[in-house]
Tab-separated table of C-alpha atoms in Angstrom:
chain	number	residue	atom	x	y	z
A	3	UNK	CA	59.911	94.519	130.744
A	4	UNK	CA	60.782	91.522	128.771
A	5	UNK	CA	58.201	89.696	126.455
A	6	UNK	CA	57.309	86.926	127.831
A	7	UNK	CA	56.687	84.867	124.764
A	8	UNK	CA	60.223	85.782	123.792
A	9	UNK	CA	61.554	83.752	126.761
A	10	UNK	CA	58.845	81.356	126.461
A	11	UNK	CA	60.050	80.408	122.668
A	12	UNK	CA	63.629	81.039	123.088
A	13	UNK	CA	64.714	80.467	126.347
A	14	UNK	CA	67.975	79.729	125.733
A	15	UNK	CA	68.609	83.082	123.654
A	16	UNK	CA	67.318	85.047	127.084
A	17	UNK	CA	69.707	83.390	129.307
A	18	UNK	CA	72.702	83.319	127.552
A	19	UNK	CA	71.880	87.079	126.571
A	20	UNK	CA	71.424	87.893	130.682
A	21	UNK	CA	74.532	86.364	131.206
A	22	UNK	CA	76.485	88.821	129.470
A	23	UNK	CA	74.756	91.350	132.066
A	24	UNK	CA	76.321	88.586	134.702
A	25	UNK	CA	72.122	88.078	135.488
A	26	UNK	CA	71.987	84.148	136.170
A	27	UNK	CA	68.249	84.185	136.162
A	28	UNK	CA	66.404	80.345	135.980
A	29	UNK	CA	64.636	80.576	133.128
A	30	UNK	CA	63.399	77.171	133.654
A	31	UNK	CA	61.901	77.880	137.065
A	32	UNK	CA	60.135	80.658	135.599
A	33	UNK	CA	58.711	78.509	132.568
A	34	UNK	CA	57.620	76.209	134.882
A	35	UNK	CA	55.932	79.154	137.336
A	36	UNK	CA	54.865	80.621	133.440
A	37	UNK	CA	53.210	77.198	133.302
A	38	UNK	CA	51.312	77.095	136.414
A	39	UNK	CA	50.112	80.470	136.188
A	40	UNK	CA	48.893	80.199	132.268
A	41	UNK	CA	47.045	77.206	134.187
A	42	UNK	CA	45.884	78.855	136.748
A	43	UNK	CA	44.201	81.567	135.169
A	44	UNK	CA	42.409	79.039	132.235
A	45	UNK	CA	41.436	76.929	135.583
A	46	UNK	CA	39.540	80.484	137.105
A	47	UNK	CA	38.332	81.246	133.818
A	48	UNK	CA	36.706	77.882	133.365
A	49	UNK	CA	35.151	77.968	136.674
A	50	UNK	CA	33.889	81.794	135.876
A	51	UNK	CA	32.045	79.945	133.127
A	52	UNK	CA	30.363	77.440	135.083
A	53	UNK	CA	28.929	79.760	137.727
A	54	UNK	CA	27.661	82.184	135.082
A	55	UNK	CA	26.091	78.876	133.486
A	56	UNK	CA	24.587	77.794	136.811
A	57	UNK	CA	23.328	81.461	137.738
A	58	UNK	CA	21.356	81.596	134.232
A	59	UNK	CA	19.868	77.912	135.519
A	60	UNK	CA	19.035	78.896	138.608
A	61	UNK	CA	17.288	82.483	136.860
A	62	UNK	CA	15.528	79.866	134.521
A	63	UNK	CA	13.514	78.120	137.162
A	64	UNK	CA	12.897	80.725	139.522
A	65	UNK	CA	11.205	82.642	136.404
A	66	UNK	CA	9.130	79.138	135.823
A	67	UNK	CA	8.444	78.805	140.078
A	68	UNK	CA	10.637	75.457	139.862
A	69	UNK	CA	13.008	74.601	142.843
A	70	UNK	CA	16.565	75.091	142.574
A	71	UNK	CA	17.910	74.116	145.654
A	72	UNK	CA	19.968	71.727	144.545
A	73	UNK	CA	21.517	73.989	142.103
A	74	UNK	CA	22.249	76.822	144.681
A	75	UNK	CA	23.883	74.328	146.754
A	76	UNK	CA	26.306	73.189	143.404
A	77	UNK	CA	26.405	77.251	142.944
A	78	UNK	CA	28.102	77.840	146.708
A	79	UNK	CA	30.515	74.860	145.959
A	80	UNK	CA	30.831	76.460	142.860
A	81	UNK	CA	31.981	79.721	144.628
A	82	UNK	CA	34.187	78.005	147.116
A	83	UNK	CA	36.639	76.342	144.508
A	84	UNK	CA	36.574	79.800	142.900
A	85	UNK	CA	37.712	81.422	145.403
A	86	UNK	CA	40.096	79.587	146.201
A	87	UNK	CA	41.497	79.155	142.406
A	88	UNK	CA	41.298	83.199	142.634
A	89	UNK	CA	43.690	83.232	145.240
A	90	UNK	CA	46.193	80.839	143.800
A	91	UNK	CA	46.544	82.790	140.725
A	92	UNK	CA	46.592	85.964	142.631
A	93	UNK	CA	49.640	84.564	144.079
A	94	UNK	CA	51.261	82.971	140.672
A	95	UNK	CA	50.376	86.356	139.064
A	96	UNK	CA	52.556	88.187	141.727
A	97	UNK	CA	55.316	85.800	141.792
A	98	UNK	CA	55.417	86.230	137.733
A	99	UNK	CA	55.275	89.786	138.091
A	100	UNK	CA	58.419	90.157	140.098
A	101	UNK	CA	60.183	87.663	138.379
A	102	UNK	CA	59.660	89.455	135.019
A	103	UNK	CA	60.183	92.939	136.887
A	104	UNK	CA	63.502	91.925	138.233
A	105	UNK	CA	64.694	91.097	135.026
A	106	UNK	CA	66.897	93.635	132.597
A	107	UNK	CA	66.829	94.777	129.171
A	108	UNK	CA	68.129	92.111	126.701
A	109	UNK	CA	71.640	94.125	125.462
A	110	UNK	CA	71.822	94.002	121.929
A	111	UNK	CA	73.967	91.628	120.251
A	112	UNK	CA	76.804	93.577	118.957
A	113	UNK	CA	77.882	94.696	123.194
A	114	UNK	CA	80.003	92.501	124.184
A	115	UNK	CA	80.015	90.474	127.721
A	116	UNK	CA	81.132	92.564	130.676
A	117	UNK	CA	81.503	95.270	133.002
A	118	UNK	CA	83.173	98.898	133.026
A	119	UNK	CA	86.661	96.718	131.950
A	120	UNK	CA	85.650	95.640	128.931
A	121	UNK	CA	83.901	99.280	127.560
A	122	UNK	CA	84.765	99.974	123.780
A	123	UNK	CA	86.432	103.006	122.655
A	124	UNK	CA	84.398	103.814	119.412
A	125	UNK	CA	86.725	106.466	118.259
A	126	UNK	CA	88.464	109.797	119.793
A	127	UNK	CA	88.102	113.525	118.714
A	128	UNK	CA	90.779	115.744	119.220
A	129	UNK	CA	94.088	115.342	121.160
A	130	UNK	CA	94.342	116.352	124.909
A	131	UNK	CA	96.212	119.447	126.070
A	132	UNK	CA	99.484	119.716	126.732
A	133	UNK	CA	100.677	122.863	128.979
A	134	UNK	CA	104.225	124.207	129.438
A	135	UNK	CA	103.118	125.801	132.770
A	136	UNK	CA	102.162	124.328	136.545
A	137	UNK	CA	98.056	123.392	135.281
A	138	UNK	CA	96.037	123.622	137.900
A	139	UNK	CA	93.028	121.134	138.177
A	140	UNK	CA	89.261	121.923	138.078
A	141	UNK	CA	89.215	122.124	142.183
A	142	UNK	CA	91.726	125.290	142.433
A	143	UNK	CA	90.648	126.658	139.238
A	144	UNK	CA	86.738	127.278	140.348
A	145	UNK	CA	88.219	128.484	144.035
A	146	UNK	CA	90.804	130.929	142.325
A	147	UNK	CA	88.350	132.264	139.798
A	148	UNK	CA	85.857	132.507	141.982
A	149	UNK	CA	83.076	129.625	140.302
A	150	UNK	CA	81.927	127.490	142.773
A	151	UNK	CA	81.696	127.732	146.732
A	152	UNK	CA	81.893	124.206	147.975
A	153	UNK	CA	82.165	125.016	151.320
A	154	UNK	CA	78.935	127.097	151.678
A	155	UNK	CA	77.270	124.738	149.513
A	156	UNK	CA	78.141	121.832	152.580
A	157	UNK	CA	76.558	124.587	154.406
A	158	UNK	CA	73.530	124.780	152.898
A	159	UNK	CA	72.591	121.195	152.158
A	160	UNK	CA	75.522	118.788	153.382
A	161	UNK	CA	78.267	116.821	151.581
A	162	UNK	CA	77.431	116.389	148.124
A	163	UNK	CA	76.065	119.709	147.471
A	164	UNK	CA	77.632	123.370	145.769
A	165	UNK	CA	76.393	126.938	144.886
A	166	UNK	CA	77.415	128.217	141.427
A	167	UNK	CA	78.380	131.956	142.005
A	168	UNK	CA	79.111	134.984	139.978
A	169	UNK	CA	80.572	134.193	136.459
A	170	UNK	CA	80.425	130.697	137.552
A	171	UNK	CA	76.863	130.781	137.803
A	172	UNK	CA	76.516	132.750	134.616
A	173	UNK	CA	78.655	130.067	132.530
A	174	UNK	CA	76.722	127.577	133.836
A	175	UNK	CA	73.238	129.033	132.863
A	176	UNK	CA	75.001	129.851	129.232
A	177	UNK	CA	75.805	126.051	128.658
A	178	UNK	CA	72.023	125.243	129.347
A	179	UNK	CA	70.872	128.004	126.818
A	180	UNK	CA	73.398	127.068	124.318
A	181	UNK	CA	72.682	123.597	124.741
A	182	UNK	CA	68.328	124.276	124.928
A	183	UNK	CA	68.522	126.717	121.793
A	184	UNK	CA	70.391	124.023	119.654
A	185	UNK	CA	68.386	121.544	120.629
A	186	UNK	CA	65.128	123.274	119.908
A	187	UNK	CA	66.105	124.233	116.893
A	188	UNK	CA	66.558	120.994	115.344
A	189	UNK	CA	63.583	120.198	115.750
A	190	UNK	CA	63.069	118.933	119.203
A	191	UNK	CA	59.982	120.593	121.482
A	192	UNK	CA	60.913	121.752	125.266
A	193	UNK	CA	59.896	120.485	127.847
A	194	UNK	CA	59.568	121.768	131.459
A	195	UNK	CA	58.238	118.665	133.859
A	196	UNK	CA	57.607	118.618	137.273
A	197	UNK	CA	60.307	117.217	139.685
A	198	UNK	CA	58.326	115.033	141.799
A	199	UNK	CA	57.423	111.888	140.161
A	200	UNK	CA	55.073	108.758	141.607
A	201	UNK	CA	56.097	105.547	141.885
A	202	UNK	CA	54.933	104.400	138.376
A	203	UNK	CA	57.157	107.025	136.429
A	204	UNK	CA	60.248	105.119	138.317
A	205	UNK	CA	58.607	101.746	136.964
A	206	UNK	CA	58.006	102.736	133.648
A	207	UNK	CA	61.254	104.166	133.166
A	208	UNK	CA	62.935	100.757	134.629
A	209	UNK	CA	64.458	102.368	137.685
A	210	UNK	CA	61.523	100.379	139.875
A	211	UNK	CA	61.020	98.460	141.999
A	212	UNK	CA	65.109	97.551	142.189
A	213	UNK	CA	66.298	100.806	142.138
A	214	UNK	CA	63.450	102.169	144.584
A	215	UNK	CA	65.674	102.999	147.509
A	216	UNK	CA	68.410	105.090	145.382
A	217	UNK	CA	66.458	107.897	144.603
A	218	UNK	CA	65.161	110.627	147.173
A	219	UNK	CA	62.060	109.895	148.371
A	220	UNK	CA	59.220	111.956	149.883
A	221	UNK	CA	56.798	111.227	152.693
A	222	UNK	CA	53.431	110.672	149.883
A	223	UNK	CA	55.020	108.313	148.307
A	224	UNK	CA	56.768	110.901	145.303
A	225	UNK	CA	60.404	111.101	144.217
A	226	UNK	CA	62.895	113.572	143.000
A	227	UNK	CA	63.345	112.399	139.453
A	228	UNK	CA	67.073	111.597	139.306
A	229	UNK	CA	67.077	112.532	135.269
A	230	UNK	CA	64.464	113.906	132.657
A	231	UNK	CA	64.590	110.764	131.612
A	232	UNK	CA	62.137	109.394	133.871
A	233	UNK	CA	59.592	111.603	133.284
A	234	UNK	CA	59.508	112.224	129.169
A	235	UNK	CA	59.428	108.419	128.952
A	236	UNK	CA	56.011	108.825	131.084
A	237	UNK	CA	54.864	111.456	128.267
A	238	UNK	CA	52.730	108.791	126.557
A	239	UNK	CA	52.383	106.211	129.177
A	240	UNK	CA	49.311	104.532	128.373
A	241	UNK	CA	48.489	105.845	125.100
A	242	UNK	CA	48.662	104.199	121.508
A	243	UNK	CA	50.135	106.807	119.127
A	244	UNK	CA	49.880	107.362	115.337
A	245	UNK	CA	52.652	106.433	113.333
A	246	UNK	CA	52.453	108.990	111.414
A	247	UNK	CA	53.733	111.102	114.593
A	248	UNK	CA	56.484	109.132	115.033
A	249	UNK	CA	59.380	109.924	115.787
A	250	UNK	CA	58.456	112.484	118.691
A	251	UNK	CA	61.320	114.176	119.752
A	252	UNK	CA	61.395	116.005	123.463
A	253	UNK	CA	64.180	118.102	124.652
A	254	UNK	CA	63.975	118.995	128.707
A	255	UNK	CA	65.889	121.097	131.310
A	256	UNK	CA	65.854	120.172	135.164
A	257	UNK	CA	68.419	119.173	137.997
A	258	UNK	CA	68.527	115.992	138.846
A	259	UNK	CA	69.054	114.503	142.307
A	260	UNK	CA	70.571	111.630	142.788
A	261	UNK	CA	71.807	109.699	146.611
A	262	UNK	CA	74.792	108.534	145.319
A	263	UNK	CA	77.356	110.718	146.705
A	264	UNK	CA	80.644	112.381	146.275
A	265	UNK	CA	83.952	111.450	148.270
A	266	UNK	CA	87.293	112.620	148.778
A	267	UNK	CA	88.741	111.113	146.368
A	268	UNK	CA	90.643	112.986	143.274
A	269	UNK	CA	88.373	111.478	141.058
A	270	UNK	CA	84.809	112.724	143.002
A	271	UNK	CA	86.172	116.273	143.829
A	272	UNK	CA	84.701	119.498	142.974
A	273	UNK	CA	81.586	118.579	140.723
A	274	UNK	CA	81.960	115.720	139.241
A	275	UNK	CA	80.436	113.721	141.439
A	276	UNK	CA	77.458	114.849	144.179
A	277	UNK	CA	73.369	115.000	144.982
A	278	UNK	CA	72.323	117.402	142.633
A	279	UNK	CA	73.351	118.842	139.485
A	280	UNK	CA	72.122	119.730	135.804
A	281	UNK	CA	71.286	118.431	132.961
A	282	UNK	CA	69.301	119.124	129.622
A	283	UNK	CA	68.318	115.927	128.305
A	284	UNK	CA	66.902	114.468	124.970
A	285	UNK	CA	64.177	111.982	124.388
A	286	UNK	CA	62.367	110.206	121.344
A	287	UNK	CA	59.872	108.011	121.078
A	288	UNK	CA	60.294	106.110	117.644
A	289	UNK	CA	59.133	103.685	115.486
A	290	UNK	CA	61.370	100.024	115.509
A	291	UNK	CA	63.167	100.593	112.606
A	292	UNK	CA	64.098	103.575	112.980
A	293	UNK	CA	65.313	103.322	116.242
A	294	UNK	CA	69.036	102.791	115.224
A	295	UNK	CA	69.263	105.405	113.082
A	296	UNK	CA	68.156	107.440	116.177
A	297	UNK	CA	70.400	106.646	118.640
A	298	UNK	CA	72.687	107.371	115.567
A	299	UNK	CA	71.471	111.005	115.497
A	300	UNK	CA	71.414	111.651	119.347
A	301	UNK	CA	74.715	110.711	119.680
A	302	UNK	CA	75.770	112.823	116.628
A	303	UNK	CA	73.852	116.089	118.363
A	304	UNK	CA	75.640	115.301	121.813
A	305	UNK	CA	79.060	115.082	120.471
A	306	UNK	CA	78.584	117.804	118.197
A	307	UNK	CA	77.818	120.168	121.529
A	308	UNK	CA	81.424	118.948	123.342
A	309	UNK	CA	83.468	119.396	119.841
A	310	UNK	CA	81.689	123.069	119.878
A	311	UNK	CA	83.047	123.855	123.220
A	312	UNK	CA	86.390	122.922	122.386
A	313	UNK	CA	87.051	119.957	124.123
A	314	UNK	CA	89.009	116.641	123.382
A	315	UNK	CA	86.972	113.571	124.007
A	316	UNK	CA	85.986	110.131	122.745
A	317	UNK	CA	82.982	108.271	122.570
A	318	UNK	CA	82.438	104.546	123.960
A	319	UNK	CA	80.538	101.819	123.539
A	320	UNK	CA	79.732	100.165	126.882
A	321	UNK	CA	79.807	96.683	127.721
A	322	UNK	CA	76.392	95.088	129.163
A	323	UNK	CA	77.833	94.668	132.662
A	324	UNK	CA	78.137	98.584	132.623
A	325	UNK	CA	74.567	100.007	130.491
A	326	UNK	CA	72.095	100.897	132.599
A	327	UNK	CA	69.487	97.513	132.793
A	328	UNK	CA	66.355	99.498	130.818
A	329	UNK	CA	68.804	100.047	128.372
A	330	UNK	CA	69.904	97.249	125.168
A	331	UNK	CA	72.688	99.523	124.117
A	332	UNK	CA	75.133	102.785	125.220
A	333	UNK	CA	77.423	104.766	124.054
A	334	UNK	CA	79.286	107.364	126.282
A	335	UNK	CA	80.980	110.590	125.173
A	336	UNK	CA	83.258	111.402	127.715
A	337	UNK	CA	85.182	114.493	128.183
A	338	UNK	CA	89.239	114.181	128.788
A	339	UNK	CA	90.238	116.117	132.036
A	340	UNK	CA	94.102	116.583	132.473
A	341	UNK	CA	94.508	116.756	136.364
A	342	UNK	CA	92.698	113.295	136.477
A	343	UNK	CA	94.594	111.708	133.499
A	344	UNK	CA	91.417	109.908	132.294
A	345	UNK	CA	87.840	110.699	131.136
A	346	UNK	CA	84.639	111.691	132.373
A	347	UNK	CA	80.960	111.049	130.988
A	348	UNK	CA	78.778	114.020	129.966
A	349	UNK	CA	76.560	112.071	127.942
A	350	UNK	CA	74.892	108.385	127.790
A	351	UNK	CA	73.133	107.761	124.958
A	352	UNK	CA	70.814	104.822	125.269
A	353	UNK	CA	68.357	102.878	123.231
A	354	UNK	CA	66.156	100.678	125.128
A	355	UNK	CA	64.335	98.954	122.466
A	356	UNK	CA	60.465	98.147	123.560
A	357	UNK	CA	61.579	97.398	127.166
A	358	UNK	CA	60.339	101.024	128.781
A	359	UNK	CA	57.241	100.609	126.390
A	360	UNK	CA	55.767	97.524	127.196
A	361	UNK	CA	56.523	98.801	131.123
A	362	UNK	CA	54.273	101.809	130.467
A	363	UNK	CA	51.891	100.675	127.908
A	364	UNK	CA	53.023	102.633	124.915
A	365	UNK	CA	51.821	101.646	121.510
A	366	UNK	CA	51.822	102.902	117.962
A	367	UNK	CA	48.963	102.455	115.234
A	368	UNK	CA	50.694	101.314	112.361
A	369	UNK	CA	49.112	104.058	109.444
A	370	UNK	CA	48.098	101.261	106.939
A	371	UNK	CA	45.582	99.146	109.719
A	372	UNK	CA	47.182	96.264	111.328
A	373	UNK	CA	47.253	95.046	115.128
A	374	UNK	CA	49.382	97.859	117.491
A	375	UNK	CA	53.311	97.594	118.506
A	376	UNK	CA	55.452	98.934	121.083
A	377	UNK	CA	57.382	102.131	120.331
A	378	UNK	CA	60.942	102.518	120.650
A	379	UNK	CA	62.595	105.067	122.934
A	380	UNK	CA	65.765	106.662	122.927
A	381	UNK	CA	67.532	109.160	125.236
A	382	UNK	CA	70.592	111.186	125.518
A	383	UNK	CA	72.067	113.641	128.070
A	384	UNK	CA	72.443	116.749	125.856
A	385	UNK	CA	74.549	117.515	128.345
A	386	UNK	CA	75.333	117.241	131.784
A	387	UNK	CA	77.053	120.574	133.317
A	388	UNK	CA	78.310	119.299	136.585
A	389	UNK	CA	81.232	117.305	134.567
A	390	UNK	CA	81.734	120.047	131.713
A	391	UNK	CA	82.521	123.100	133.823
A	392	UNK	CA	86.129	121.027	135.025
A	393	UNK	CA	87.005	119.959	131.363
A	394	UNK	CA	86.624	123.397	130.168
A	395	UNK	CA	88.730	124.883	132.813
A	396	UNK	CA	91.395	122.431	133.077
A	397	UNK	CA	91.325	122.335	129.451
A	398	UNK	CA	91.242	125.820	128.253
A	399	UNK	CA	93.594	127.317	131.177
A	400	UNK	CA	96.224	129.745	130.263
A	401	UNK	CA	99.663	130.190	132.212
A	402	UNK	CA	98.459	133.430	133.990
A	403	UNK	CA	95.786	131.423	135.718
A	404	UNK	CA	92.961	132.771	133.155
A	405	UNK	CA	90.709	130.547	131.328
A	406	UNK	CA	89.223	131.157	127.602
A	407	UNK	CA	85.149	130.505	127.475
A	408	UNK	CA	84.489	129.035	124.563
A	409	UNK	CA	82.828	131.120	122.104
A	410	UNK	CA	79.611	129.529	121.150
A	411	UNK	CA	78.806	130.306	125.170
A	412	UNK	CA	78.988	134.201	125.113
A	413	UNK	CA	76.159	135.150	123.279
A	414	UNK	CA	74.634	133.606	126.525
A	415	UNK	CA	76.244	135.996	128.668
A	416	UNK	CA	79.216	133.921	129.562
A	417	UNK	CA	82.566	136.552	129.809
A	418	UNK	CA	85.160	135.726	126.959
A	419	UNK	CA	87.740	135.728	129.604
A	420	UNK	CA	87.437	133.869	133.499
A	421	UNK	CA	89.942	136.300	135.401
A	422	UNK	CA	91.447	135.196	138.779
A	423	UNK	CA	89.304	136.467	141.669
A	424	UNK	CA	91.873	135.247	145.019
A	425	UNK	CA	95.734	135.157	145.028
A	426	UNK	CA	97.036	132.126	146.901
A	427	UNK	CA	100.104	133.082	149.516
């Protein structure tokens, strides 16, 4: 959520700052609403007053046997036009409400105007592969090694779904230990939350109310969290932490289950694209200024993981149009995958200021006294598997249709060697 006596000072700043999310939102209507509700609610306050002053009169004679008739009669008056001043700013406060719901983060000044077209490459690590053989892509590679069964995935749960088998499901489980033990190592404590969230962990986290009807839903009014994200930023909601605890750092392991779905398109095959997959993600909750130098550091830890497993990749800045509207600023590290010619995001890793904060009430008490503030959090996949499992295949394949594991992954069980499992006639 956005301060409101931000856009009440500098209106001008806000808009022009929403515009390079293409967000046309009329500021001045909303002053003006701003206006009438500040009005409002100084109008039912006043009136609170006088009824509390005319109750007290009222007490006063009654204790001395006087009549008061005439003030009971200004007292039910009194109660009417309260009422009915209640009700207006019941309605101004809900109008104001949704306004300031609807609107996003404020993306920080250095990302430019934009959508996915005007993205930033930051820099690139590595060079991509180059075969002197037939490569196959990610899609015959899990079939012929024997990874990932698509088709009794459909099976199981419908399109968009997939069951990691054998060695597949073993490399898989390796990249989430590799990933958790680094993590927690550096300092970051694990966390296992639960998978059903309520409705206010989607509106603290920003994906509520717009994003309400993209997530899966259940029949009491819970949701499959689509990311850790949503609930480590619910940790603290409501609570004023010490500064001297800041920064807290979380690191978390769950699937995630998202609606949008996979197609048949080259660039949704396999599983880069579908309901469910997972994902260990990172989370801090920080103090203002030192929530650069944060997003600094998670984006150093997730980009140290892909240049550990071998892979060439880049990392880019995104344009406002394209980061996620809790968020002021992203930067992607995407993975290169040959068949596709292009990359593929493993990791977003997001700073969104105050904005999830002031959604969920969390505060810091500054150590030397002073009035609280708003933490800062931070979050960053460290990684996403789903994506991962095709760049190392396509990107590590050998002519005889074997692929290398990279070796920070055995120690986890993974083989140092995928072997084919079918031959193709």
């Amino acid at each position: 959520m956005l301060d409101v006596t931000l856009i009440r000072q500098h209106p001008d700043r806000v808009q022009d700052a929403l515009r390079k999310r293409a967000v046309d939102a009329d500021i001045p209507a909303f002053l003006a609403l701003d206006a009438a509700f500040r009005e409002a609610r100084t109008a039912v306050e006043r009136l609170r007053g006088q009824r509390r002053r005319i109750s007290a009169d009222i007490a006063v004679r009654r204790r001395a046997g006087e009549a008061a008739e005439e003030l009971r009669a200004g007292a039910r008056e009194l109660t009417d036009r309260l009422t009915a001043a209640e009700t207006e700013l019941a309605r101004l406060e809900r109008e104001h409400r949704t306004f300031l719901d609807a609107l996003p983060n404020l993306p920080d000044d250095d990302v430019v105007a934009g959508g996915k077209e005007s993205n930033q490459v930051v820099r690139t690590t590595g060079t991509p592969p180059e075969f002197d053989f037939d490569a196959k892509d990610h899609v015959r590679l899990t079939e012929d090694l024997g990874l990932v069964d698509h088709q009794r995935g459909t099976r199981l749960a419908g399109s968009g779904y997939w069951v990691y088998r054998g060695e597949g499901a073993a490399l898989e489980w390796a990249l989430l230990n590799h990933f958790l033990d680094t993590h927690r190592r550096a300092g970051y404590e694990f966390v296992l939350p639960p998978h059903l969230l309520t409705y206010e962990a989607g509106y603290t986290a920003g994906q509520f109310p717009k994003f309400a009807d993209e997530v899966f839903r259940t029949d009491d009014d819970h949701f499959l969290l689509p990311t850790a994200e949503t609930a480590l930023v619910n940790l603290h909601r409501g609570e004023t932490l010490d500064e001297a605890e800041l920064p807290l750092k979380y690191v978390a392991y769950t699937p995630c289950y998202r609606k949008e779905s996979g197609s048949h398109r080259t660039a949704d095959r396999g599983t880069l694209r579908g309901h469910q997959f997972n994902k260990v993600e990172l989370f801090q909750f920080a103090r203002p200024e030192d929530s650069d130098a944060a997003q600094r550091e998670l984006l150093a830890r997730a980009e140290e993981l892909v240049t550990g497993l071998g892979l060439h990749h880049r990392v880019t800045q995104l344009a406002a149009g394209d980061t996620s509207p809790a968020q002021a600023k992203t930067y992607d590290v995407e993975v290169w995958l040959p068949s596709l010619g292009s990359y593929a995001e493993v990791s977003s890793v997001s700073n969104a200021r105050e904005y999830q904060a002031r959604r969920g009430g969390i505060r810091y008490r500054p150590t030397g006294g002073g009035k609280s503030a708003y933490v800062h959090t931070l979050n960053a996949s460290g990684l996403a598997t789903s994506r991962l499992l095709p760049a190392i295949l396509e990107q590590h394949q050998r002519a005889d249709g074997t692929v290398e594991v990279p070796r920070v992954l055995r120690r986890w069980g993974a083989p140092e060697l995928l072997r084919p499992r079918v031959t193709r006639g």
